[in-house]
Each structure stands twice: as structure tokens, then as C-alpha cells.
Amino acid sequence: MSATRTFGDYGGRYVPETLIPALDELEQAWTSLRDDASFQAELEELRNSYAGRPTPITLAPRFAPGQRVYLKREDLMHTGAHKLNNALGQVLIAQRLGKRRIIAETGAGQHGVATATVCARFGLECIVYMGSEDIRRQAPNVERMGLLGAEVRPVDFGTRTLKEATSEAIRDWIANVETTHYVIGSCVGPAPYPELVRELQRVIGREAREQFLAAEGRLPEAVVACVGGGSNAIGMFYDFIGDDGVRLIGVEAAGAASLGSGRGGVLHGARSSLLADADGQIMDAHSISAGLDYPGVGPEHAWLRDTGRAEYVACTDDEAVAAFHRLCETEGIVPALESSHALARALDCGDELVLVCLSGRGDKDLAEVLRREHE
Amino acid sequence: MKTLVVYLMAMPDTPALAEAAVEAGADMIELGFPFSDPLADGPLIRRAGERALAAGMRTARCLEVLAETRARVDVPLMPMTYASIFDAYGWAELERDARAAGATSLIVPDLPADVHPELRRVQLVAPTSTEERLRLAADATDGWLYLVTVTGTTGARAELAPTLAPLASRARAVTDLPLYAGFGISRGEHARAAAELTDGVVVGSAAVEAAEQGAAALAALVTELRAGLDDET
């Protein structure tokens, strides 16, 4: 059995009974595969020869004069974001479980693209649930998923964004659980998903910690990452948790600050800190960044906040867009709007030696940024 | 006599609808307290929940509707709602206040039997449930066991799911408590077929749809379901 079904008062399994045997099966598979040499070797080989790992760190002196800010370049990985780390690992697990139908939810489209990519690589059926509002604002990724052979199913109720897409993916899983693996895209959902996704994303922080030590001869003063569901942040933070002198700073969209202004509640199978009202009804999030536009967050982040080990701050849409332009103009790197939230707070966190997770590239966001500026 | 459980979404007019359903032959009423993100529900009940929330049916108001329903009918009443509603209100507090308002038991579809075991409630089992989990749910359940006929969410299906028969026989092997089948049962012929395998049925989406057309439509559906059940008996 897995060690962590809960993180303090958070996490757990709040799902219909129908899914419990599949979650048990996944937990058992993961428990054996995480220590299985052949599985780890296959994953490592795919990370290196297919995904393009390790990704470098890049010093950004013109972006942050007066500081030494390094960017962990997850934008350079195949498909353009950290999401592939998780999709690769989960699809390998699904194959071991004999599941040949893969479903996923997506917000910005990066997780959908990553999952569609791996399914194409292994010849698996792939269905991606995506809110119709996100389909509108992330059109290039919708086209990419189509090219990769995935079916994108629009979700046209509620907020028409990531929250409803996730609910529909879970409903699909309930109906097709015996043939289907649900590749959840962030460190959310019922146990064992938050732990599984964290372990598959830990490669970010493990590499970055070594690379930073090699470059600077010491650890950073602060590690900064954006937080929607929180998978790039938990992957980046995890290997620094034991380094007491290193600040861990998660940056939420100001209109989707589940940690900064949320309360305890249950959504999508786990208890966490959520944007919810006093009755436990989930409220709408608002962010220019589709990947952060989510009223929940991974339960481990809620626990890291409560224990004080990590701090969570907010960034407005305007601040994120300003940081987006600044990185384009000063370093020749187009960041995802999600990652731009982390960039903005890296500049004013007060520390000199800073490591930022540049979780994805911003090609998908060009139309949205330009549209906003022409309005 | 087989048991007919009718689900209604809590709305201001639900007490009158419940009374009509009971007069037409319903033996129990399941009362939905709406939640913004109902994972176990298909489109029909999800949309009914959205309308209920838009009409202001928050937890306190739902408890009032429960009490008003209790004043009109004397059959068992079971609020059905999601974990987030309990988490916000307080698990023990909502159980206490629901029972004080007339609830006979509770149903929480996103709460497996081993989570919050202290909350007395009707447990659900599914075609995917293992023998171990069937036994766990049967031992913990409050009064009867809810057999989810399909691997899927709530909502009408053309035919009764073939997964019910093996589930019913596996459940019968672990408990003597009544077994009521729900999810996908919308017509008299479904009720009759399900009742050959179980002690009763739960009708949700079809009842919600009928209730939206008024008490007469709901009574007509309940009469048809009742006839289907009694025909089998």
C-alpha cells in the first residue's frame, strides 16, 4: 500500500464506489513499478531519447538585472511543457495494467497534447475533455491534439473550463473504468494520483537542484513556480523540501488563488483548499491563463502551506502579461502565460539567487495576448 | 411488496411533489441537496442541481424543505448530497440537523464506505465492487444497500443493465438487508425486471424529469413504476 493517501487533513478518496477498485489497482501497480528496474529504465530511456531530458537551466541576466535568476527550461521539452513527464509515466503504467483506452482533461491544452503525444507514440486510443471556453482561447493546442489522432470532446456547461473538463473526464472514467486509464494532468484527484503525479514530476527539481549546484556552487535562496493544480510546482519543490534555507514560493493567479483565499472543501475526489463558498459549493475561478484557471489545488500544496514549508502568493493577469513580454524582449524566450506568473514574482521576491520553473512555452498564448492588447 | 424509492431535487415545491409521489405509490423519498460538481450524476440531475442552486437551494434552505416534506409524508426520507456539502457544514452537524428535520438516513455518493465511517448512511455498491468491499459496505450500511446497476453515472438507459444480476447475487450472498437497485431505471418494465433480482428500485433522473412537468406527470410516472413492481410481485 502507498504511504500517503492523505497529506495532513487533505487528500483522500472522495469518489463513487465504482472507481475504488481501479484506484486500488493503480496504487498497487505504482507501488511495485516505482521500485521496478525495468520500468524505471524504460521511463528513463523515453525521457532521454524521446522527451529531450534533461532540460537545461538558463541564467536570465537581462530579464532580472541585479539578481541571478535561473530558468528551469521545461519549455524545451518535447510538446513544450512539463506535462509530458507525467503523461509518459502514466501511459507506461496504463500499458502494464492492460488499459488501451486513455482519457484526460485539459485546460491550457498542454496536458491534452502531452497525453495525445504519448498515445500516438504507443498506438492507444485517446480522448481529451476540454472546456469550450478553453477550446476558444487555446486553439493551436486543439489543432495539435487532432493532428496527433486524439478526439477532443468539448465540455459546454458551467464555467466551460478546466473544472468541468475534469468532472466530465471523471464521469467517463466511472462509465468505462474497466477498459480505461484516466491520465489526470495535475497533482489533484483521489489517491494515489497526487502522489503519483508528484513522483513523475520530481525529475524537474531533481535535475534543477544538481544543475543549480553545479552553476553556482550553492543552493538557490528561493525556488519559484506557478500553481494551478500545482504539478510543476510540486515536482520542482519536492527535492528542496529538506533544504531548510531554500524558500519555496508558489504563485497563483489572483483570480484563482485556491491557497491564498480558499477554504477546505472537496472537489474531484480529494479534500483540499478550494475556492468555495460557506456551503461548500465550488466557485468560479478567473485567470487569463487557462492552465491556472481552476478553483482547486493539489492536496499536498495545501499541506505545505499549512505547515509553513512553502509560501503561496498571487499574481494578477496584468502582471503576468508584463512578465511574459519582458522575458520575450530581454531573453528571447516566449514563456507560457502560466509560467509568466512565476516569472513576475521571481523579480520581486526579495532574493538574489532564484530558480524559476519555466513550466512551458508560450506559442499557444500568442493569440490570447494579442487579442487582449487589441481590445 | 417491492419498494419504490423516488428521487427529487430539493426545490421550494418539492414537499408537494413528494406528497403526490407517495400518494401514487412511492415508498421512500430521496431528496437531493444540490452540489455544484456532482460527479456521480449524469446531465439530467446535474442540470436540475444547477437550477436548484440558481433558485437559492443552499444547505439551510434544503433542510427547511426536508422538514416541510416530513410534515406532509410519513415515509422514509433520505437526503442525498456530496461530501463537500458535509465538509463545509460539519459532518456531525449536518447529520444531526438532517435527522432533526426528519431524515431517516443519508446517501453520499462520493463517500466510499471506508471514508467517514462514523456517518450512518445508506452505502452504495457497484458492479466493480470486490467481495471485500461488498462486505464492508453491507456491514456498514444503514437499513438497506444501494446497488448501482451500471458502471456509470445517473441517467435513463434504454434497458436494464446486465451487470445488475451478478451484482445482486453477490450482494445477496453477504447480507440479508434489503437490496434496492438504482441508476438507469426509468420505466415500469425496468422496475419489473430489476425487482425480479432485488427488493426494490430507486428512480432518479426520470422522476426529476417528470417532476419538472408538475405533480400530475410525476404521479403518472410513479403509478407506472408501481404497476411494474407490483406486476412482478
Coordinates of C-alpha atoms in Angstrom, one line a residue:
Chain A
M1 CA 0.0 0.0 0.0
S2 CA 1.1 3.5 -0.7
A3 CA 2.4 5.6 2.2
T4 CA 0.4 8.8 1.6
R5 CA -3.3 8.7 0.9
T6 CA -3.6 11.9 2.8
F7 CA -1.4 15.0 3.5
G8 CA -2.5 16.1 6.9
D9 CA -6.2 16.8 6.6
Y10 CA -6.0 16.9 2.8
G11 CA -6.2 14.4 0.0
G12 CA -8.1 11.1 0.4
R13 CA -10.6 9.4 -1.8
Y14 CA -14.0 11.1 -2.3
V15 CA -15.2 9.3 -5.3
P16 CA -18.1 6.9 -6.2
E17 CA -17.6 3.3 -5.1
T18 CA -17.4 2.3 -8.8
L19 CA -13.8 3.8 -9.0
I20 CA -12.4 2.4 -5.8
P21 CA -11.2 -1.0 -7.2
A22 CA -9.4 0.9 -10.1
L23 CA -7.7 3.2 -7.7
D24 CA -6.6 0.3 -5.6
E25 CA -5.3 -1.4 -8.8
L26 CA -3.4 1.8 -9.8
E27 CA -2.0 2.2 -6.3
Q28 CA -0.8 -1.4 -6.3
A29 CA 0.7 -1.1 -9.7
W30 CA 2.5 2.1 -8.9
T31 CA 3.8 0.7 -5.6
S32 CA 5.5 -2.1 -7.4
L33 CA 6.6 -0.2 -10.5
R34 CA 8.2 2.7 -8.7
D35 CA 10.9 0.3 -7.5
D36 CA 10.9 -1.8 -10.6
A37 CA 14.2 -1.5 -12.5
S38 CA 12.9 -2.4 -15.9
F39 CA 10.0 0.1 -15.6
Q40 CA 12.3 2.9 -14.4
A41 CA 14.8 2.1 -17.2
E42 CA 12.1 2.3 -19.9
L43 CA 10.9 5.6 -18.5
E44 CA 14.4 7.0 -18.3
E45 CA 15.1 5.9 -21.9
L46 CA 11.9 7.7 -23.1
R47 CA 12.7 10.8 -21.1
N48 CA 16.2 11.0 -22.7
S49 CA 15.6 9.8 -26.2
Y50 CA 12.0 11.0 -26.9
A51 CA 11.2 13.8 -24.5
G52 CA 14.5 15.6 -24.6
R53 CA 15.6 15.4 -20.9
P54 CA 17.4 16.6 -19.1
T55 CA 16.3 20.1 -19.8
P56 CA 18.9 22.8 -19.1
I57 CA 18.8 25.7 -16.7
T58 CA 19.3 29.2 -18.2
L59 CA 20.6 32.3 -16.4
A60 CA 18.4 35.3 -17.3
P61 CA 20.6 38.4 -16.6
R62 CA 18.7 40.8 -18.8
F63 CA 15.4 39.7 -17.5
A64 CA 16.5 40.1 -13.9
P65 CA 19.4 42.6 -13.6
G66 CA 20.7 42.7 -10.1
Q67 CA 19.6 39.1 -9.4
R68 CA 20.9 35.8 -10.5
V69 CA 17.6 34.2 -11.8
Y70 CA 17.9 30.8 -13.4
L71 CA 15.1 29.3 -15.5
K72 CA 14.4 25.6 -15.5
R73 CA 13.6 25.1 -19.1
E74 CA 10.7 22.7 -19.2
D75 CA 9.5 24.7 -22.2
L76 CA 12.3 23.0 -24.2
M77 CA 10.9 19.5 -23.6
H78 CA 9.0 17.8 -26.3
T79 CA 5.5 19.1 -26.6
G80 CA 6.6 22.3 -24.9
A81 CA 5.7 21.8 -21.3
H82 CA 6.4 19.8 -18.2
K83 CA 3.2 17.9 -18.7
L84 CA 4.9 15.2 -20.7
N85 CA 6.8 14.0 -17.7
N86 CA 3.5 12.8 -16.2
A87 CA 1.9 11.6 -19.3
L88 CA 4.8 9.4 -20.2
G89 CA 4.9 7.7 -16.8
Q90 CA 1.1 7.3 -16.6
V91 CA 0.8 5.8 -20.0
L92 CA 3.5 3.3 -19.3
I93 CA 1.6 2.3 -16.2
A94 CA -1.6 2.0 -18.1
Q95 CA 0.1 -0.4 -20.5
R96 CA 1.2 -2.5 -17.7
L97 CA -2.4 -2.5 -16.5
G98 CA -3.6 -3.6 -19.9
K99 CA -5.7 -0.5 -20.4
R100 CA -5.7 0.6 -24.1
R101 CA -8.2 3.4 -23.9
I102 CA -6.8 6.6 -22.4
I103 CA -8.7 9.7 -21.3
A104 CA -7.5 13.0 -20.0
E105 CA -8.8 16.5 -19.1
T106 CA -7.0 19.6 -20.2
G107 CA -7.2 23.4 -19.5
A108 CA -4.4 25.1 -21.5
G109 CA -4.2 22.1 -23.7
Q110 CA -0.6 21.2 -22.7
H111 CA -1.7 18.1 -20.8
G112 CA -4.0 17.1 -23.6
V113 CA -1.2 17.5 -26.1
A114 CA 1.2 15.6 -23.9
T115 CA -1.2 12.7 -23.4
A116 CA -2.2 12.7 -27.1
T117 CA 1.5 12.6 -28.0
V118 CA 2.3 9.6 -25.8
C119 CA -0.9 7.8 -27.0
A120 CA 0.3 8.3 -30.6
R121 CA 3.7 7.0 -29.7
F122 CA 2.2 3.8 -28.3
G123 CA -0.8 3.4 -30.6
L124 CA -3.5 3.9 -27.9
E125 CA -7.0 5.5 -28.2
C126 CA -7.0 9.0 -26.7
I127 CA -10.0 11.1 -25.7
V128 CA -9.4 14.6 -24.2
Y129 CA -12.1 16.6 -22.4
M130 CA -11.7 20.3 -22.7
G131 CA -14.0 23.2 -21.8
S132 CA -15.4 25.1 -24.8
E133 CA -14.0 28.4 -23.4
D134 CA -10.6 26.9 -23.3
I135 CA -11.0 25.4 -26.8
R136 CA -11.6 29.0 -27.9
R137 CA -8.6 30.5 -26.2
Q138 CA -6.1 27.7 -26.8
A139 CA -7.0 26.9 -30.4
P140 CA -3.4 25.8 -31.5
N141 CA -3.3 23.1 -28.9
V142 CA -6.8 21.8 -30.0
E143 CA -5.4 21.5 -33.6
R144 CA -2.3 19.7 -32.3
M145 CA -4.4 17.1 -30.5
G146 CA -6.3 16.5 -33.6
L147 CA -3.1 16.0 -35.6
L148 CA -1.9 13.5 -33.0
G149 CA -5.0 11.4 -33.5
A150 CA -6.8 12.3 -30.3
E151 CA -10.5 13.1 -30.0
V152 CA -11.2 16.4 -28.2
R153 CA -14.6 16.4 -26.5
P154 CA -15.9 19.9 -25.8
V155 CA -17.5 20.4 -22.3
D156 CA -20.2 23.0 -22.7
F157 CA -21.6 23.6 -19.2
G158 CA -20.7 25.5 -16.1
T159 CA -17.6 27.6 -16.4
R160 CA -16.6 25.7 -19.7
T161 CA -13.1 25.5 -18.4
L162 CA -10.8 23.0 -16.6
K163 CA -13.1 22.3 -13.6
E164 CA -15.9 21.0 -15.8
A165 CA -13.5 19.2 -18.1
T166 CA -12.1 17.3 -15.1
S167 CA -15.6 16.4 -13.9
E168 CA -16.5 15.0 -17.3
A169 CA -13.3 13.0 -17.6
I170 CA -14.1 11.5 -14.2
R171 CA -17.6 10.7 -15.3
D172 CA -16.2 9.0 -18.4
W173 CA -13.9 7.0 -16.2
I174 CA -16.8 5.9 -14.0
A175 CA -18.6 4.6 -17.1
N176 CA -15.5 2.9 -18.7
V177 CA -13.3 2.1 -15.8
E178 CA -12.7 -1.5 -16.8
T179 CA -11.1 -0.6 -20.1
T180 CA -9.8 2.9 -19.5
H181 CA -7.0 4.6 -17.7
Y182 CA -7.5 8.2 -16.7
V183 CA -4.3 10.2 -17.1
I184 CA -5.1 13.1 -14.7
G185 CA -2.9 16.1 -15.5
S186 CA -2.1 17.6 -12.2
C187 CA -1.3 16.5 -8.6
V188 CA -5.0 16.5 -7.8
G189 CA -7.8 13.9 -7.7
P190 CA -8.2 10.9 -5.5
A191 CA -5.3 8.9 -4.0
P192 CA -2.9 7.7 -5.4
Y193 CA -3.0 10.4 -8.1
P194 CA -1.5 13.4 -6.1
E195 CA 1.5 11.3 -5.0
L196 CA 1.9 9.5 -8.4
V197 CA 1.9 12.8 -10.4
R198 CA 4.4 14.3 -7.9
E199 CA 6.7 11.4 -8.2
L200 CA 6.6 11.6 -12.0
Q201 CA 7.2 15.4 -11.9
R202 CA 10.0 15.2 -9.4
V203 CA 12.5 14.9 -12.2
I204 CA 12.2 18.7 -12.6
G205 CA 13.5 19.5 -9.2
R206 CA 16.0 16.6 -9.0
E207 CA 17.7 17.9 -12.2
A208 CA 17.4 21.5 -11.4
R209 CA 18.9 21.1 -7.9
E210 CA 22.0 19.5 -9.3
Q211 CA 22.3 21.9 -12.2
F212 CA 22.0 24.9 -9.8
L213 CA 24.6 23.5 -7.5
A214 CA 26.9 23.0 -10.5
A215 CA 26.4 26.5 -11.8
E216 CA 26.5 28.5 -8.5
G217 CA 28.2 26.1 -6.1
R218 CA 25.3 26.6 -3.7
L219 CA 21.5 26.2 -3.5
P220 CA 19.2 28.9 -4.5
E221 CA 17.7 31.2 -1.9
A222 CA 14.2 30.9 -3.5
V223 CA 12.6 28.4 -5.8
V224 CA 9.5 29.8 -7.6
A225 CA 6.8 28.0 -9.6
C226 CA 3.3 28.8 -10.8
V227 CA 0.4 26.8 -9.2
G228 CA -2.8 25.9 -10.8
G229 CA -3.4 22.3 -9.8
G230 CA 0.3 22.5 -8.9
S231 CA 2.1 19.7 -10.7
N232 CA 5.1 21.7 -12.0
A233 CA 5.4 23.3 -8.6
I234 CA 5.3 20.1 -6.6
G235 CA 7.8 18.5 -9.0
M236 CA 10.1 21.5 -8.7
F237 CA 9.7 21.9 -4.9
Y238 CA 9.9 18.3 -3.7
D239 CA 13.6 17.7 -3.7
F240 CA 14.2 21.1 -2.0
I241 CA 11.8 20.4 0.9
G242 CA 14.7 19.1 3.1
D243 CA 16.8 22.2 2.3
D244 CA 15.8 24.4 5.1
G245 CA 17.3 27.6 3.8
V246 CA 15.5 27.5 0.5
R247 CA 12.3 29.4 0.2
L248 CA 9.6 27.6 -1.8
I249 CA 7.3 30.1 -3.4
G250 CA 4.2 29.0 -5.3
V251 CA 2.5 31.7 -7.5
E252 CA -1.3 31.5 -8.1
A253 CA -3.4 33.5 -10.4
A254 CA -5.0 36.3 -8.4
G255 CA -8.5 35.2 -9.6
A256 CA -7.8 31.5 -8.9
A257 CA -6.0 31.7 -5.5
S258 CA -7.2 28.4 -4.0
L259 CA -4.4 28.5 -1.4
G260 CA -4.3 32.3 -0.9
S261 CA -8.0 32.9 -0.5
G262 CA -9.6 29.4 -0.4
R263 CA -11.1 27.2 2.3
G264 CA -11.2 23.5 3.0
G265 CA -13.5 21.5 0.7
V266 CA -13.9 18.5 -1.5
L267 CA -13.6 18.6 -5.3
H268 CA -12.7 16.0 -7.9
G269 CA -12.1 13.2 -5.4
A270 CA -9.9 14.9 -2.8
R271 CA -10.1 17.3 0.1
S272 CA -8.0 20.4 -0.4
S273 CA -8.0 24.2 -0.2
L274 CA -10.6 25.4 -2.7
L275 CA -12.4 28.5 -4.0
A276 CA -15.7 27.5 -2.3
D277 CA -18.5 29.3 -0.5
A278 CA -19.6 28.7 3.1
D279 CA -22.0 26.0 1.9
G280 CA -19.2 24.0 0.1
Q281 CA -20.3 25.0 -3.4
I282 CA -17.4 25.4 -5.7
M283 CA -16.9 28.9 -7.0
D284 CA -15.7 30.1 -10.4
A285 CA -12.0 30.9 -10.9
H286 CA -10.9 33.6 -13.3
S287 CA -7.5 33.8 -15.0
I288 CA -6.1 34.8 -18.4
S289 CA -4.1 31.6 -18.1
A290 CA -6.2 28.6 -18.9
G291 CA -3.8 26.3 -17.1
L292 CA -4.3 28.2 -13.8
D293 CA -8.0 28.8 -14.2
Y294 CA -9.0 26.2 -11.7
P295 CA -10.7 26.6 -8.3
G296 CA -8.8 23.7 -6.6
V297 CA -5.2 22.7 -6.0
G298 CA -3.3 19.6 -5.2
P299 CA -3.7 18.5 -1.6
E300 CA 0.0 18.4 -0.9
H301 CA 0.2 22.1 -1.6
A302 CA -2.5 22.8 1.0
W303 CA -0.5 20.8 3.5
L304 CA 2.8 22.6 2.6
R305 CA 1.0 25.9 3.1
D306 CA -0.4 24.9 6.5
T307 CA 3.0 23.5 7.7
G308 CA 4.7 26.8 6.6
R309 CA 7.2 25.0 4.4
A310 CA 6.0 26.7 1.3
E311 CA 4.5 30.1 0.8
Y312 CA 1.9 31.0 -1.8
V313 CA 1.5 34.4 -3.3
A314 CA -0.7 35.8 -6.1
C315 CA -0.1 37.4 -9.5
T316 CA -2.6 39.4 -11.5
D317 CA -3.3 38.9 -15.2
D318 CA -1.7 42.2 -16.0
E319 CA 1.5 41.4 -14.0
A320 CA 1.7 38.0 -15.8
V321 CA 1.3 39.6 -19.2
A322 CA 4.0 42.2 -18.4
A323 CA 6.4 39.4 -17.3
F324 CA 5.5 37.5 -20.5
H325 CA 6.6 40.5 -22.6
R326 CA 9.7 41.1 -20.5
L327 CA 11.1 37.6 -21.0
C328 CA 10.3 37.7 -24.7
E329 CA 12.2 41.0 -25.1
T330 CA 15.1 40.5 -22.7
E331 CA 16.0 36.8 -23.2
G332 CA 14.4 35.8 -26.5
I333 CA 12.2 33.2 -24.7
V334 CA 8.4 33.1 -25.1
P335 CA 7.0 31.7 -21.9
A336 CA 3.6 30.2 -21.3
L337 CA 1.2 32.6 -19.5
E338 CA 1.1 30.1 -16.7
S339 CA 4.9 30.3 -16.2
S340 CA 4.8 34.1 -16.5
H341 CA 3.1 34.3 -13.1
A342 CA 6.2 32.7 -11.6
L343 CA 8.4 35.0 -13.5
A344 CA 6.7 38.1 -12.2
R345 CA 7.1 37.0 -8.5
A346 CA 10.7 35.9 -9.1
L347 CA 11.6 39.5 -9.9
D348 CA 10.2 40.9 -6.7
C349 CA 10.6 38.0 -4.2
G350 CA 13.5 39.9 -2.5
D351 CA 16.1 37.2 -3.0
E352 CA 19.1 37.3 -5.3
L353 CA 19.7 33.7 -6.1
V354 CA 16.5 32.4 -7.6
L355 CA 15.4 29.3 -9.5
V356 CA 12.2 29.6 -11.5
C357 CA 10.3 26.7 -13.2
L358 CA 9.6 27.8 -16.7
S359 CA 7.0 25.2 -17.0
G360 CA 6.0 25.7 -20.6
R361 CA 6.4 27.7 -23.8
G362 CA 4.0 30.4 -24.8
D363 CA 3.3 29.8 -28.5
K364 CA -0.2 28.7 -27.6
D365 CA -0.8 32.0 -25.8
L366 CA 0.1 34.4 -28.6
A367 CA -3.4 34.9 -29.9
E368 CA -4.8 35.4 -26.5
V369 CA -2.2 38.0 -25.5
L370 CA -2.6 39.9 -28.8
R371 CA -6.4 39.8 -28.6
R372 CA -6.2 41.3 -25.1
E373 CA -3.9 44.1 -26.3
H374 CA -6.1 45.0 -29.2
E375 CA -9.2 45.3 -27.1
Chain B
M1 CA -44.2 -5.9 -1.8
K2 CA -41.3 -4.4 -3.6
T3 CA -40.0 -1.0 -2.5
L4 CA -40.1 2.1 -4.8
V5 CA -37.7 4.9 -3.9
V6 CA -38.2 8.2 -5.8
Y7 CA -35.5 10.8 -6.0
L8 CA -36.5 14.5 -6.1
M9 CA -34.2 17.5 -6.2
A10 CA -34.8 19.9 -3.3
M11 CA -36.8 22.9 -4.6
P12 CA -39.4 25.1 -2.9
D13 CA -42.3 23.0 -4.4
T14 CA -40.7 19.6 -3.6
P15 CA -42.8 18.9 -0.4
A16 CA -46.0 19.0 -2.6
L17 CA -44.3 16.8 -5.2
A18 CA -43.2 14.3 -2.6
E19 CA -46.7 14.1 -1.3
A20 CA -48.0 13.4 -4.8
A21 CA -45.4 10.7 -5.3
V22 CA -46.3 9.0 -2.1
E23 CA -50.0 9.1 -2.9
A24 CA -49.2 7.5 -6.2
G25 CA -47.2 4.7 -4.6
A26 CA -43.7 5.8 -3.7
D27 CA -42.4 4.1 -0.5
M28 CA -39.4 6.3 0.2
I29 CA -38.2 9.7 -1.0
E30 CA -34.6 10.5 -1.7
L31 CA -34.1 14.3 -1.5
G32 CA -31.2 15.7 -3.5
F33 CA -29.3 18.7 -1.9
P34 CA -27.7 20.2 -4.9
F35 CA -23.9 20.5 -5.3
S36 CA -22.0 22.4 -8.0
D37 CA -19.9 19.5 -9.2
P38 CA -21.9 16.3 -8.8
L39 CA -19.5 13.6 -10.1
A40 CA -21.9 10.7 -9.8
D41 CA -24.7 12.4 -11.7
G42 CA -25.5 12.4 -15.4
P43 CA -26.7 15.5 -17.3
L44 CA -30.3 15.5 -16.1
I45 CA -29.7 15.6 -12.4
R46 CA -26.7 17.9 -12.9
R47 CA -28.9 20.4 -14.7
A48 CA -31.6 20.0 -12.0
G49 CA -28.9 20.8 -9.4
E50 CA -27.8 23.9 -11.4
R51 CA -31.4 25.1 -11.4
A52 CA -31.8 24.4 -7.7
L53 CA -28.6 26.3 -6.8
A54 CA -29.8 29.2 -9.0
A55 CA -33.0 29.2 -7.0
G56 CA -31.1 29.6 -3.8
M57 CA -31.3 26.0 -2.6
R58 CA -28.3 26.1 -0.2
T59 CA -27.9 23.6 2.6
A60 CA -30.0 25.6 5.2
R61 CA -32.9 26.0 2.8
C62 CA -32.7 22.3 1.8
L63 CA -33.1 21.4 5.4
E64 CA -36.2 23.5 5.6
V65 CA -37.6 21.7 2.5
L66 CA -36.8 18.4 4.2
A67 CA -38.7 19.5 7.3
E68 CA -41.6 20.7 5.2
T69 CA -41.6 17.4 3.3
R70 CA -41.6 15.5 6.6
A71 CA -44.7 17.4 7.7
R72 CA -46.6 16.1 4.6
V73 CA -45.5 12.5 4.3
D74 CA -44.7 9.7 6.7
V75 CA -42.4 7.5 4.5
P76 CA -38.6 7.3 5.0
L77 CA -36.8 10.4 3.7
M78 CA -33.2 10.3 2.7
P79 CA -31.2 13.4 1.8
M80 CA -28.7 12.7 -0.9
T81 CA -25.7 15.0 -1.2
Y82 CA -22.0 15.2 -1.8
A83 CA -19.0 15.2 0.6
S84 CA -18.2 18.9 0.0
I85 CA -21.6 19.9 1.5
F86 CA -20.9 17.9 4.6
D87 CA -17.3 19.1 4.9
A88 CA -18.5 22.8 4.8
Y89 CA -21.4 22.3 7.2
G90 CA -19.7 19.9 9.6
W91 CA -20.1 16.1 9.2
A92 CA -21.7 15.5 12.6
E93 CA -23.7 18.8 12.5
L94 CA -25.3 18.1 9.1
E95 CA -26.2 14.5 10.2
R96 CA -27.8 15.9 13.4
D97 CA -29.7 18.7 11.7
A98 CA -30.9 16.4 8.8
R99 CA -32.2 13.8 11.3
A100 CA -33.8 16.6 13.4
A101 CA -35.5 17.8 10.2
G102 CA -36.9 14.3 9.5
A103 CA -34.3 12.4 7.6
T104 CA -34.4 8.6 8.1
S105 CA -30.9 8.2 6.8
L106 CA -28.4 9.8 4.3
I107 CA -26.9 9.0 1.0
V108 CA -23.5 10.4 0.0
P109 CA -22.4 9.1 -3.5
D110 CA -18.8 10.3 -3.4
L111 CA -18.1 8.8 0.0
P112 CA -16.8 5.2 -0.1
A113 CA -17.7 3.0 2.9
D114 CA -14.2 3.3 4.5
V115 CA -14.2 7.2 4.4
H116 CA -16.0 8.9 7.3
P117 CA -17.3 5.5 8.6
E118 CA -18.8 7.3 11.6
L119 CA -21.5 8.8 9.4
R120 CA -24.5 6.5 9.4
R121 CA -25.7 6.3 5.8
V122 CA -27.0 4.0 3.1
Q123 CA -23.9 2.6 1.4
L124 CA -23.6 2.1 -2.4
V125 CA -22.0 -0.8 -4.1
A126 CA -21.2 -1.1 -7.8
P127 CA -20.6 -3.8 -10.4
T128 CA -16.9 -3.2 -9.9
S129 CA -17.0 -3.7 -6.1
T130 CA -14.9 -6.6 -4.9
E131 CA -16.2 -9.2 -2.5
E132 CA -14.3 -7.4 0.3
R133 CA -15.8 -4.1 -0.5
L134 CA -19.3 -5.5 -0.8
R135 CA -19.0 -7.0 2.7
L136 CA -17.6 -3.7 4.0
A137 CA -20.5 -1.7 2.6
A138 CA -23.1 -4.3 3.7
D139 CA -21.8 -4.3 7.2
A140 CA -21.7 -0.5 7.4
T141 CA -25.0 0.4 5.7
D142 CA -28.0 1.9 7.3
G143 CA -31.1 -0.1 6.6
W144 CA -30.7 -1.1 3.0
L145 CA -28.0 -1.5 0.4
Y146 CA -28.0 0.7 -2.7
L147 CA -27.0 -1.4 -5.8
V148 CA -25.6 0.8 -8.6
T149 CA -26.8 -1.2 -11.6
V150 CA -24.2 0.1 -14.1
T151 CA -20.6 1.3 -14.2
G152 CA -21.6 4.8 -15.0
T153 CA -23.4 8.0 -13.7
T154 CA -27.1 8.5 -13.1
G155 CA -29.5 8.8 -16.0
A156 CA -32.0 6.8 -18.0
R157 CA -30.9 3.9 -20.1
A158 CA -32.8 2.0 -22.8
E159 CA -32.6 -1.3 -21.0
L160 CA -31.8 -2.6 -17.5
A161 CA -28.1 -3.2 -17.3
P162 CA -26.9 -6.8 -17.5
T163 CA -24.5 -6.0 -14.7
L164 CA -27.3 -5.9 -12.1
A165 CA -28.0 -9.6 -11.9
P166 CA -24.4 -10.7 -10.9
L167 CA -24.2 -7.8 -8.5
A168 CA -27.5 -8.6 -6.9
S169 CA -26.5 -12.3 -6.4
R170 CA -23.1 -11.3 -5.0
A171 CA -24.7 -8.8 -2.6
R172 CA -27.3 -11.3 -1.5
A173 CA -24.5 -13.6 -0.5
V174 CA -23.2 -11.2 2.0
T175 CA -26.3 -9.6 3.5
D176 CA -29.9 -10.2 4.4
L177 CA -30.7 -6.5 4.3
P178 CA -33.0 -5.2 1.5
L179 CA -31.3 -4.5 -1.8
Y180 CA -32.6 -1.6 -3.9
A181 CA -31.3 -1.1 -7.4
G182 CA -30.8 2.4 -8.9
F183 CA -29.1 4.2 -11.9
G184 CA -30.7 3.8 -15.3
I185 CA -34.2 2.7 -14.1
S186 CA -36.8 4.9 -15.7
R187 CA -39.8 2.8 -16.8
G188 CA -42.2 0.3 -15.4
E189 CA -40.6 -2.6 -17.4
H190 CA -37.1 -1.7 -15.9
A191 CA -38.7 -1.7 -12.5
R192 CA -40.3 -5.0 -13.0
A193 CA -37.1 -6.6 -14.4
A194 CA -35.0 -5.1 -11.5
A195 CA -37.4 -6.3 -8.9
E196 CA -37.0 -9.8 -10.1
L197 CA -33.5 -9.5 -8.8
T198 CA -33.8 -7.2 -5.9
D199 CA -36.1 -5.9 -3.2
G200 CA -36.9 -2.6 -4.9
V201 CA -35.7 0.2 -7.1
V202 CA -34.5 3.8 -7.0
V203 CA -35.7 6.1 -9.7
G204 CA -33.8 9.4 -10.1
S205 CA -33.4 11.1 -13.4
A206 CA -36.8 10.0 -14.8
A207 CA -38.5 11.2 -11.6
V208 CA -36.7 14.6 -11.8
E209 CA -37.7 15.0 -15.4
A210 CA -41.3 14.2 -14.6
A211 CA -41.4 16.4 -11.5
E212 CA -40.3 19.4 -13.7
Q213 CA -43.6 19.0 -15.6
G214 CA -45.6 19.0 -12.3
A215 CA -47.3 16.8 -9.8
A216 CA -49.6 15.1 -12.3
A217 CA -46.7 14.0 -14.5
L218 CA -44.7 12.7 -11.5
A219 CA -47.8 10.8 -10.2
A220 CA -48.3 9.2 -13.6
L221 CA -44.6 8.0 -13.7
V222 CA -44.8 6.7 -10.1
T223 CA -48.1 4.9 -11.0
E224 CA -46.4 3.2 -14.0
L225 CA -43.4 2.2 -11.9
R226 CA -45.6 0.9 -9.1
A227 CA -47.6 -1.2 -11.6
G228 CA -44.3 -2.6 -12.9
L229 CA -43.2 -3.6 -9.5
D230 CA -46.5 -5.0 -8.3
D231 CA -46.8 -6.9 -11.5
E232 CA -43.6 -8.8 -10.7
T233 CA -44.7 -9.4 -7.1

